[in-house]
Short mmCIF file of C-alpha atoms in Angstrom, two decimals:
data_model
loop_
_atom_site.label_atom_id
_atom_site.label_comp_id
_atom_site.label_asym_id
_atom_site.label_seq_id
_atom_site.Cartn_x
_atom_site.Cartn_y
_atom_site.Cartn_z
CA UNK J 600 0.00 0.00 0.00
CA UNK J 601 1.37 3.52 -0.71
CA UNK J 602 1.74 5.82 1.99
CA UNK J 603 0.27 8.83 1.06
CA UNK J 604 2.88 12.04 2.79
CA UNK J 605 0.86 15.03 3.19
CA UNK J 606 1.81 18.28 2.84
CA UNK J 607 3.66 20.13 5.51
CA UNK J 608 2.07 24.07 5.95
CA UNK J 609 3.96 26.30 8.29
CA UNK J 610 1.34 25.83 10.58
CA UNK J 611 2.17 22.33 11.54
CA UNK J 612 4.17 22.57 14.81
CA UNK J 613 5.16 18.96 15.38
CA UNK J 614 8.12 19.29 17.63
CA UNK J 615 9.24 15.76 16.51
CA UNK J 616 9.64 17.61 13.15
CA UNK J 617 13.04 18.11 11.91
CA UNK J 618 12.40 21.21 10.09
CA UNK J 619 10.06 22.50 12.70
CA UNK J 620 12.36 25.06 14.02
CA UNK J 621 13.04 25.95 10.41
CA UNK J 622 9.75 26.54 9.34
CA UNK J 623 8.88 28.82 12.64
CA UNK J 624 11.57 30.68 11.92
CA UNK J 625 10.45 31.31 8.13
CA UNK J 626 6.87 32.04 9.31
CA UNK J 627 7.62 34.73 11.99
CA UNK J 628 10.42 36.47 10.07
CA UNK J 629 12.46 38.76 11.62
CA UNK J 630 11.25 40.16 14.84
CA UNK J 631 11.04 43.49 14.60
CA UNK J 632 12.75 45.78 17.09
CA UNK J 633 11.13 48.48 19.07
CA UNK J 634 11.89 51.45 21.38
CA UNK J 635 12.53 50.20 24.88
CA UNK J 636 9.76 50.80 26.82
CA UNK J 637 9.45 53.91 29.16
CA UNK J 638 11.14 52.94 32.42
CA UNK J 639 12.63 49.85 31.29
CA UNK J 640 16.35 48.77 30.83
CA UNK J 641 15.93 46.51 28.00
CA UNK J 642 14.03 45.97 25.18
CA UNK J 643 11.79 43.24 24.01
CA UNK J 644 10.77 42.06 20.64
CA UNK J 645 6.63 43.20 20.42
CA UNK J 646 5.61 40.88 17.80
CA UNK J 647 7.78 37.52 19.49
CA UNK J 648 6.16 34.33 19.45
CA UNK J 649 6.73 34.94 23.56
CA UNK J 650 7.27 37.59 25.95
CA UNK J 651 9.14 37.67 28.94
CA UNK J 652 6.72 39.35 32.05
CA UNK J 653 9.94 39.98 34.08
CA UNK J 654 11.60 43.34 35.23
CA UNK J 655 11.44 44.45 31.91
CA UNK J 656 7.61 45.36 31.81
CA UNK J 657 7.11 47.90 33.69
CA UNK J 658 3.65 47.23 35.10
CA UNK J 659 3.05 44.70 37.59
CA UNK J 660 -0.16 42.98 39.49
CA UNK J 661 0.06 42.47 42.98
CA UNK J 662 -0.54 38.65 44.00
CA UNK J 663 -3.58 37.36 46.05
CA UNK J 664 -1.30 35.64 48.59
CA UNK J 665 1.19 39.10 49.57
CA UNK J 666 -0.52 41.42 51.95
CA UNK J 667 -1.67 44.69 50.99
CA UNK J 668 1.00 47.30 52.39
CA UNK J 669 -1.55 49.67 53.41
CA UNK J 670 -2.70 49.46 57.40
CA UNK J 671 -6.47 48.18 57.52
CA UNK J 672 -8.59 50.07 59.81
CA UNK J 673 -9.80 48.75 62.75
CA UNK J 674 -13.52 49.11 63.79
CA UNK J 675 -13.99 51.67 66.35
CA UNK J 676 -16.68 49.75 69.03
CA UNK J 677 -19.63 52.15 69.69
CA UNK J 678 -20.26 52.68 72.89
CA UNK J 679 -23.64 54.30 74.85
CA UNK J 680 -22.40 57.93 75.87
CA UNK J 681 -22.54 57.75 79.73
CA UNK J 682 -25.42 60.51 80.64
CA UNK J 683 -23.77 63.79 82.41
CA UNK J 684 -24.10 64.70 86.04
CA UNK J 685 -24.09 68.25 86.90
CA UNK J 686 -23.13 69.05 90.98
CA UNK J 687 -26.42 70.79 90.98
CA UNK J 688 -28.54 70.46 93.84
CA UNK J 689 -32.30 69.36 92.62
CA UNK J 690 -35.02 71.43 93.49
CA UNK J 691 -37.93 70.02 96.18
CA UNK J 692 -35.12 67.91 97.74
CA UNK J 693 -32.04 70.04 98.20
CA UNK J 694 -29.90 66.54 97.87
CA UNK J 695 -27.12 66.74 94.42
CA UNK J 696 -28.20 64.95 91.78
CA UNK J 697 -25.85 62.12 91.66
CA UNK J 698 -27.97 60.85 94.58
CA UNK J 699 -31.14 61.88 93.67
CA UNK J 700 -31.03 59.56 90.90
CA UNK J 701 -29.00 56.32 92.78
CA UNK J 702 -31.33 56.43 95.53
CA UNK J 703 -34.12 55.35 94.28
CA UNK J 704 -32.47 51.62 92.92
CA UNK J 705 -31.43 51.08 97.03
CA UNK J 706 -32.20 47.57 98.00
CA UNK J 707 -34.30 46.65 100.82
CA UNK J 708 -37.43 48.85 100.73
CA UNK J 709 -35.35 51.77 100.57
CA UNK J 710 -35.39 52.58 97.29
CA UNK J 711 -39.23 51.81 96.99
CA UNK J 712 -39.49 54.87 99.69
CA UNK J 713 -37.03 57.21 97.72
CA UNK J 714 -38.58 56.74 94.29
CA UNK J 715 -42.49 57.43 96.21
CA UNK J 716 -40.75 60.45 97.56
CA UNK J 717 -39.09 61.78 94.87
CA UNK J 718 -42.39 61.71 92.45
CA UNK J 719 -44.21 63.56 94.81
CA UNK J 720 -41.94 66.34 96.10
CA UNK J 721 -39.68 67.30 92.62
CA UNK J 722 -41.51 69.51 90.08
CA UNK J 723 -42.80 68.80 87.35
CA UNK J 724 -39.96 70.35 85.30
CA UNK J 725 -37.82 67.73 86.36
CA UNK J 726 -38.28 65.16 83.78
CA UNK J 727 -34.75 63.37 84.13
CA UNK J 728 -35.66 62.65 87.94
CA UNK J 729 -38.68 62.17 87.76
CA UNK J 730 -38.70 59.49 84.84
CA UNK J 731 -35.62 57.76 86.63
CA UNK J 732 -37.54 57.66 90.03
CA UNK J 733 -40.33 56.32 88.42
CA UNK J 734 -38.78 53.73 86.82
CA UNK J 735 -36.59 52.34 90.16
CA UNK J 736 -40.54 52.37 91.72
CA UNK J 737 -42.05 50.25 89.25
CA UNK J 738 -39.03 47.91 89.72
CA UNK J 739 -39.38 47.56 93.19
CA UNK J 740 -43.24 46.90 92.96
CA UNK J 741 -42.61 43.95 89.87
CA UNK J 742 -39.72 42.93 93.13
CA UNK J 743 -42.08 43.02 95.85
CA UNK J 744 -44.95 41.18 93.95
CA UNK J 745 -43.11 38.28 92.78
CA UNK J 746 -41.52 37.85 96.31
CA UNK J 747 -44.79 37.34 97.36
CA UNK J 748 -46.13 35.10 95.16
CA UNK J 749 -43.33 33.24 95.60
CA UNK J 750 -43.11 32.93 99.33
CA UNK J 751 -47.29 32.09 99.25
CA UNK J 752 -46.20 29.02 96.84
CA UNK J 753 -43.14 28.03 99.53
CA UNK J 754 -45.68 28.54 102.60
CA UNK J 755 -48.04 25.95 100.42
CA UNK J 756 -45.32 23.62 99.00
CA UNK J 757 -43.73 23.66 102.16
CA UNK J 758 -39.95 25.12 100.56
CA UNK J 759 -39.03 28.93 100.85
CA UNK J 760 -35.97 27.81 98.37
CA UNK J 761 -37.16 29.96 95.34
CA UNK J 762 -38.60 32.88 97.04
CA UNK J 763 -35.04 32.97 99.16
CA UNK J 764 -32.92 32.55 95.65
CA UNK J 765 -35.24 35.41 94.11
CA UNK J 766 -34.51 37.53 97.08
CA UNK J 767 -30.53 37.49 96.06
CA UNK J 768 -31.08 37.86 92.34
CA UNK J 769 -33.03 40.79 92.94
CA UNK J 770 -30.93 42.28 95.59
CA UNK J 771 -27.87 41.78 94.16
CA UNK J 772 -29.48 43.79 90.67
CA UNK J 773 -30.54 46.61 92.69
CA UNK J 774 -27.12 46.88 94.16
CA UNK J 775 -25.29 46.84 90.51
CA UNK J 776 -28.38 49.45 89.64
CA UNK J 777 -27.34 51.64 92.05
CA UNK J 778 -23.85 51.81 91.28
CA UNK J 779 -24.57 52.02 87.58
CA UNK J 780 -26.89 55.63 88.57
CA UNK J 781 -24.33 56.59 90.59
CA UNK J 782 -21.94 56.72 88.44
CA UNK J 783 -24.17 58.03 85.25
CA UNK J 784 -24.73 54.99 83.27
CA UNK J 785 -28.58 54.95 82.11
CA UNK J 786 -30.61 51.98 84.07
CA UNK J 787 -33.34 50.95 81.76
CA UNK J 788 -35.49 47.98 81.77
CA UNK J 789 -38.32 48.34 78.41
CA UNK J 790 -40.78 46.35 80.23
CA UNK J 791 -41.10 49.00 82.69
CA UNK J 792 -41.49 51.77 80.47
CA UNK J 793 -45.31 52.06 80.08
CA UNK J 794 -46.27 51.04 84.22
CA UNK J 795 -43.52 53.87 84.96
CA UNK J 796 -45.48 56.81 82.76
CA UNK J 797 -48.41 55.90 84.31
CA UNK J 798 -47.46 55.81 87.80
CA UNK J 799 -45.54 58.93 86.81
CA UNK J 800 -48.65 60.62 85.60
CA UNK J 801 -50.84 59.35 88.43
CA UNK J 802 -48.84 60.75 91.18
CA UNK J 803 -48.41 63.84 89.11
CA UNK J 804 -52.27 64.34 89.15
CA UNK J 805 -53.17 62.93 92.97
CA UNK J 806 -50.42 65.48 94.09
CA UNK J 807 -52.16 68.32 92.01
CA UNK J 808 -55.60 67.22 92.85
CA UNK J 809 -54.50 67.56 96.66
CA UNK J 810 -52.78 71.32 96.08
CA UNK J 811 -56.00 72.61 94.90
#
């Protein structure tokens, strides 16, 4: 059978050729020479079969695995501004105002009786003192009632244990509460909000209705 040779175009690139290097050579010509490029300390062939990305070009893209050189800016954490205390002494009680508003969070009953007091004896223009002795009131009451409920189930049950373990929990928060006053730091529980405007505005109006 004869072996039919086909014809060899420059575009056959058979390294196992002999002529291959040949024929690459007579396809690309003579590379032709260009101005270095601007920055660069050699010059390169622009039309070469390949080109070398070394120091020669003068552009380069930073790689995903070096660290960016620039300093990345760390989050600043937001933090609740701490309310101001002035040394003033508030009107209807003649005691500064750093105590007027930690009293009222005293454990032990005393509190209860601050916050009562304060509602009915500072004005009305007092909103800061008022709103915070309100609050501390309503706080106390939710205190009070649950102790009871909870010492009637350990007189029935027969086992103070919970009412006694409720009694330290809620001691030990009005003792943090009053600290936390004391030092300016806002005390605010949301499920007291609405009880403490209305026991705010029912004092305010029993105290009125009595003045007139």
């Amino acid at each position: 059978m004869a072996m039919q040779i086909a014809m060899k175009s420059k575009y056959d690139t058979n390294p196992l050729d002999e002529d291959y290097a040949k024929r690459a050579d007579e396809a690309w010509g003579e590379p032709r020479r260009v101005e270095p490029l601007k920055g660069s300390k050699e010059e390169w062939p622009a039309e070469a079969p390949t080109k070398r990305y070394d120091s020669s070009i003068p552009m380069s893209y930073p790689s995903i695995n070096v660290p960016p050189t620039y300093q990345a800016q760390r989050a600043t954490p937001q933090v609740s501004p701490r309310a101001a205390i002035s040394a003033r002494t508030v009107p209807g009680l003649g005691l500064p105002e750093k105590v007027t508003l930690a009293l009222p969070y005293a454990p032990f009953f005393i509190g209860a009786v601050a916050g009562a007091v304060e509602l009915f004896v500072t004005p009305r223009s007092e909103d800061r003192i008022r709103s915070n002795a309100a609050h501390a009131l309503v706080l106390h009451l939710f205190s009070i009632a649950i102790s009871m409920v909870l010492s009637t189930i350990g007189s029935v049950t027969g086992s103070g244990l919970g009412a006694r373990l409720f009694w330290i929990a809620s001691t030990i928060f009005f003792v943090i509460a009053t600290i936390r006053a004391w030092k300016g730091d806002p005390v605010h529980i949301p499920a007291a909000d609405d009880a403490a405007d209305w026991l705010e505005e029912r004092i305010h109006h029993s105290h009125s209705q009595k003045r007139k």
